[in-house]
């Protein structure tokens, strides 16, 4: 038996198996693409809710690694502009979309925001990843009519695209003044541990293979 010939003929198959195995490991990530609510504005990264959640999940095992690609100030359009590079770099299995708040704060038309989020969802699906869309709500001082139209974007998209809608953690945080920074928009350090635990509870059932 010529083992050299056997190895030569099976080498492409073995290389393919190795590549698939590598991709399976590399793909077991949860990518967060968001704004300052996930980039944790003015707080240490090490004490942010994405970092705390990742630490919790790594201790538990059998959970994805969290890659937090959020940038403070990002609009949905800015998130879309850098999404493809992130998908190619990290090969995530899931992508949590936490975008739109800055669009709403700037008064962008709801239809425009919806169209951009639809493009983000489509691009994630094309990369064979599972989009997870977070509901966003604007502060009440932006007007009820616009606020309601903005809020309605998210459940409509989740239904249209048949993807999970993740509840908005700020609705749990904003009711406690001691959990808010002095700008009235961003969670304080004291809220980060709560958000990590709350997000773990909401996300874990969605992390199906």
CSV table of C-alpha atoms in Angstrom, one decimal:
chain,number,residue,atom,x,y,z
A,1,UNK,CA,0.0,0.0,0.0
A,2,UNK,CA,1.4,3.3,-1.1
A,3,UNK,CA,0.7,5.6,1.8
A,4,UNK,CA,2.2,8.6,0.0
A,5,UNK,CA,-0.3,8.3,-2.8
A,6,UNK,CA,-3.2,7.8,-0.4
A,7,UNK,CA,-2.2,11.0,1.5
A,8,UNK,CA,-1.8,12.9,-1.7
A,9,UNK,CA,-5.3,12.0,-2.9
A,10,UNK,CA,-6.9,12.7,0.4
A,11,UNK,CA,-5.0,15.9,1.2
A,12,UNK,CA,-7.6,18.2,-0.4
A,13,UNK,CA,-10.3,16.5,1.6
A,14,UNK,CA,-8.3,16.9,4.8
A,15,UNK,CA,-7.6,20.5,4.1
A,16,UNK,CA,-11.3,21.1,3.5
A,17,UNK,CA,-12.2,19.5,6.8
A,18,UNK,CA,-9.6,21.6,8.6
A,19,UNK,CA,-11.0,24.8,7.0
A,20,UNK,CA,-14.6,23.9,8.0
A,21,UNK,CA,-13.5,23.1,11.5
A,22,UNK,CA,-11.7,26.5,11.7
A,23,UNK,CA,-14.7,28.3,10.4
A,24,UNK,CA,-17.0,26.6,12.9
A,25,UNK,CA,-14.9,27.7,15.8
A,26,UNK,CA,-14.3,31.2,14.4
A,27,UNK,CA,-18.0,31.6,13.7
A,28,UNK,CA,-19.1,31.0,17.3
A,29,UNK,CA,-19.2,34.7,18.0
A,30,UNK,CA,-21.8,37.2,18.9
A,31,UNK,CA,-21.0,40.5,17.2
A,32,UNK,CA,-22.6,43.7,18.7
A,33,UNK,CA,-22.9,46.6,16.3
A,34,UNK,CA,-24.2,49.6,18.1
A,35,UNK,CA,-23.7,53.1,19.4
A,36,UNK,CA,-22.8,54.6,22.7
A,37,UNK,CA,-25.3,52.5,24.6
A,38,UNK,CA,-23.2,49.4,23.8
A,39,UNK,CA,-19.9,51.3,23.5
A,40,UNK,CA,-20.6,52.5,27.0
A,41,UNK,CA,-20.1,56.2,26.8
A,42,UNK,CA,-17.5,57.7,29.2
A,43,UNK,CA,-17.0,54.4,31.1
A,44,UNK,CA,-14.1,51.9,31.3
A,45,UNK,CA,-14.4,49.2,28.6
A,46,UNK,CA,-13.4,46.6,31.2
A,47,UNK,CA,-16.5,47.5,33.3
A,48,UNK,CA,-18.9,47.8,30.4
A,49,UNK,CA,-21.9,45.5,30.1
A,50,UNK,CA,-20.6,43.7,26.9
A,51,UNK,CA,-17.3,42.9,28.7
A,52,UNK,CA,-19.1,41.8,31.9
A,53,UNK,CA,-21.5,39.6,29.8
A,54,UNK,CA,-18.6,38.1,27.9
A,55,UNK,CA,-16.8,37.3,31.1
A,56,UNK,CA,-19.9,35.7,32.5
A,57,UNK,CA,-20.5,33.6,29.4
A,58,UNK,CA,-16.9,32.4,29.1
A,59,UNK,CA,-17.1,31.2,32.7
A,60,UNK,CA,-20.3,29.3,32.0
A,61,UNK,CA,-18.9,27.7,28.8
A,62,UNK,CA,-20.9,26.7,25.7
A,63,UNK,CA,-21.6,30.4,25.0
A,64,UNK,CA,-20.4,32.6,22.2
A,65,UNK,CA,-17.6,35.1,22.5
A,66,UNK,CA,-18.8,38.6,22.4
A,67,UNK,CA,-17.2,41.0,19.9
A,68,UNK,CA,-18.3,44.5,20.7
A,69,UNK,CA,-17.9,46.6,17.6
A,70,UNK,CA,-20.0,49.5,18.9
A,71,UNK,CA,-18.9,53.1,18.4
A,72,UNK,CA,-20.4,56.1,20.3
A,73,UNK,CA,-22.3,58.4,18.0
A,74,UNK,CA,-22.8,55.9,15.2
A,75,UNK,CA,-26.0,56.2,13.1
A,76,UNK,CA,-27.5,53.2,11.4
A,77,UNK,CA,-25.9,54.4,8.1
A,78,UNK,CA,-22.5,54.5,9.7
A,79,UNK,CA,-23.0,51.0,11.2
A,80,UNK,CA,-23.9,49.8,7.7
A,81,UNK,CA,-20.8,51.3,6.2
A,82,UNK,CA,-18.5,49.2,8.4
A,83,UNK,CA,-20.6,46.1,8.7
A,84,UNK,CA,-19.2,44.2,5.8
A,85,UNK,CA,-15.6,44.5,7.0
A,86,UNK,CA,-16.7,43.3,10.5
A,87,UNK,CA,-18.6,40.3,9.0
A,88,UNK,CA,-15.5,39.3,7.0
A,89,UNK,CA,-13.2,39.7,9.9
A,90,UNK,CA,-15.1,37.9,12.6
A,91,UNK,CA,-17.5,35.5,10.8
A,92,UNK,CA,-20.1,35.8,13.6
A,93,UNK,CA,-22.9,33.4,14.0
A,94,UNK,CA,-25.1,36.1,15.5
A,95,UNK,CA,-25.2,39.9,15.2
A,96,UNK,CA,-27.0,42.1,17.7
A,97,UNK,CA,-28.1,45.3,16.0
A,98,UNK,CA,-28.3,48.1,18.5
A,99,UNK,CA,-28.6,51.1,16.1
A,100,UNK,CA,-31.0,53.8,15.3
A,101,UNK,CA,-31.0,55.9,18.5
A,102,UNK,CA,-28.7,58.6,17.0
A,103,UNK,CA,-30.8,58.7,13.9
A,104,UNK,CA,-33.9,59.3,16.0
A,105,UNK,CA,-32.2,62.0,18.1
A,106,UNK,CA,-31.3,63.8,14.9
A,107,UNK,CA,-34.9,63.5,13.6
A,108,UNK,CA,-34.2,61.3,10.6
A,109,UNK,CA,-37.3,60.2,8.8
A,110,UNK,CA,-38.5,56.8,10.2
A,111,UNK,CA,-38.7,55.4,6.6
A,112,UNK,CA,-35.1,56.2,6.0
A,113,UNK,CA,-34.0,54.6,9.3
A,114,UNK,CA,-36.1,51.5,8.5
A,115,UNK,CA,-34.5,51.2,5.0
A,116,UNK,CA,-31.0,51.4,6.5
A,117,UNK,CA,-31.8,48.8,9.2
A,118,UNK,CA,-33.3,46.5,6.5
A,119,UNK,CA,-30.0,46.8,4.5
A,120,UNK,CA,-28.1,45.8,7.7
A,121,UNK,CA,-30.3,42.8,8.3
A,122,UNK,CA,-30.0,41.7,4.7
A,123,UNK,CA,-26.2,42.0,4.8
A,124,UNK,CA,-26.0,39.9,8.0
A,125,UNK,CA,-28.3,37.2,6.5
A,126,UNK,CA,-26.1,37.1,3.3
A,127,UNK,CA,-23.1,36.4,5.6
A,128,UNK,CA,-25.1,33.3,7.0
A,129,UNK,CA,-25.4,35.0,10.4
A,130,UNK,CA,-28.5,35.4,12.5
A,131,UNK,CA,-29.6,39.1,13.0
A,132,UNK,CA,-30.9,40.0,16.4
A,133,UNK,CA,-32.6,43.4,16.4
A,134,UNK,CA,-32.8,45.4,19.6
A,135,UNK,CA,-35.9,47.6,20.1
A,136,UNK,CA,-35.0,51.3,20.6
A,137,UNK,CA,-37.1,53.9,22.3
A,138,UNK,CA,-36.4,57.7,22.2
A,139,UNK,CA,-36.7,59.9,25.3
A,140,UNK,CA,-40.2,61.3,25.7
A,141,UNK,CA,-39.1,64.9,25.1
A,142,UNK,CA,-38.7,64.2,21.3
A,143,UNK,CA,-42.5,64.3,20.8
A,144,UNK,CA,-45.0,61.5,21.0
A,145,UNK,CA,-45.9,61.5,17.3
A,146,UNK,CA,-42.3,61.1,16.1
A,147,UNK,CA,-41.4,58.8,19.1
A,148,UNK,CA,-44.2,56.4,18.3
A,149,UNK,CA,-43.4,56.3,14.6
A,150,UNK,CA,-39.7,55.6,15.5
A,151,UNK,CA,-40.6,52.9,18.1
A,152,UNK,CA,-42.8,51.1,15.5
A,153,UNK,CA,-39.9,50.6,13.2
A,154,UNK,CA,-38.4,47.8,15.2
A,155,UNK,CA,-41.3,45.4,15.7
A,156,UNK,CA,-42.4,45.9,12.1
A,157,UNK,CA,-38.9,45.0,10.8
A,158,UNK,CA,-38.6,42.0,13.1
A,159,UNK,CA,-41.9,40.7,11.8
A,160,UNK,CA,-41.1,41.5,8.2
A,161,UNK,CA,-37.6,39.9,8.3
A,162,UNK,CA,-38.7,37.1,10.7
A,163,UNK,CA,-35.9,37.8,13.2
A,164,UNK,CA,-35.9,38.1,17.0
A,165,UNK,CA,-36.7,41.4,18.6
A,166,UNK,CA,-34.6,42.0,21.7
A,167,UNK,CA,-36.2,44.2,24.4
A,168,UNK,CA,-34.6,47.6,25.1
A,169,UNK,CA,-32.5,47.5,28.3
A,170,UNK,CA,-32.7,51.2,28.7
A,171,UNK,CA,-36.4,50.9,29.7
A,172,UNK,CA,-35.2,49.0,32.8
A,173,UNK,CA,-32.4,51.4,33.5
A,174,UNK,CA,-33.9,54.9,32.9
A,175,UNK,CA,-36.4,54.5,35.6
A,176,UNK,CA,-33.7,54.6,38.2
A,177,UNK,CA,-31.9,57.9,38.4
A,178,UNK,CA,-28.9,56.4,40.2
A,179,UNK,CA,-28.3,54.2,37.2
A,180,UNK,CA,-28.1,57.1,34.7
A,181,UNK,CA,-25.3,59.5,33.9
A,182,UNK,CA,-25.9,63.2,34.3
A,183,UNK,CA,-26.7,63.6,30.6
A,184,UNK,CA,-29.9,61.7,31.2
A,185,UNK,CA,-29.2,59.5,28.1
A,186,UNK,CA,-26.5,56.9,29.0
A,187,UNK,CA,-26.3,54.2,31.7
A,188,UNK,CA,-23.9,54.9,34.6
A,189,UNK,CA,-21.3,52.5,35.9
A,190,UNK,CA,-23.7,51.3,38.6
A,191,UNK,CA,-26.1,49.9,35.9
A,192,UNK,CA,-23.6,47.9,33.9
A,193,UNK,CA,-23.7,44.7,36.0
A,194,UNK,CA,-27.6,44.7,35.9
A,195,UNK,CA,-27.6,45.2,32.1
A,196,UNK,CA,-25.1,42.3,31.6
A,197,UNK,CA,-27.3,40.0,33.6
A,198,UNK,CA,-30.5,41.2,31.9
A,199,UNK,CA,-29.0,40.9,28.5
A,200,UNK,CA,-27.8,37.4,29.3
A,201,UNK,CA,-31.3,36.4,30.2
A,202,UNK,CA,-32.8,37.8,27.0
A,203,UNK,CA,-30.1,36.6,24.6
A,204,UNK,CA,-29.4,33.1,25.8
A,205,UNK,CA,-32.7,31.6,24.5
A,206,UNK,CA,-31.9,33.1,21.1
A,207,UNK,CA,-28.5,31.5,20.7
A,208,UNK,CA,-29.6,28.4,19.0
A,209,UNK,CA,-27.3,26.6,16.5
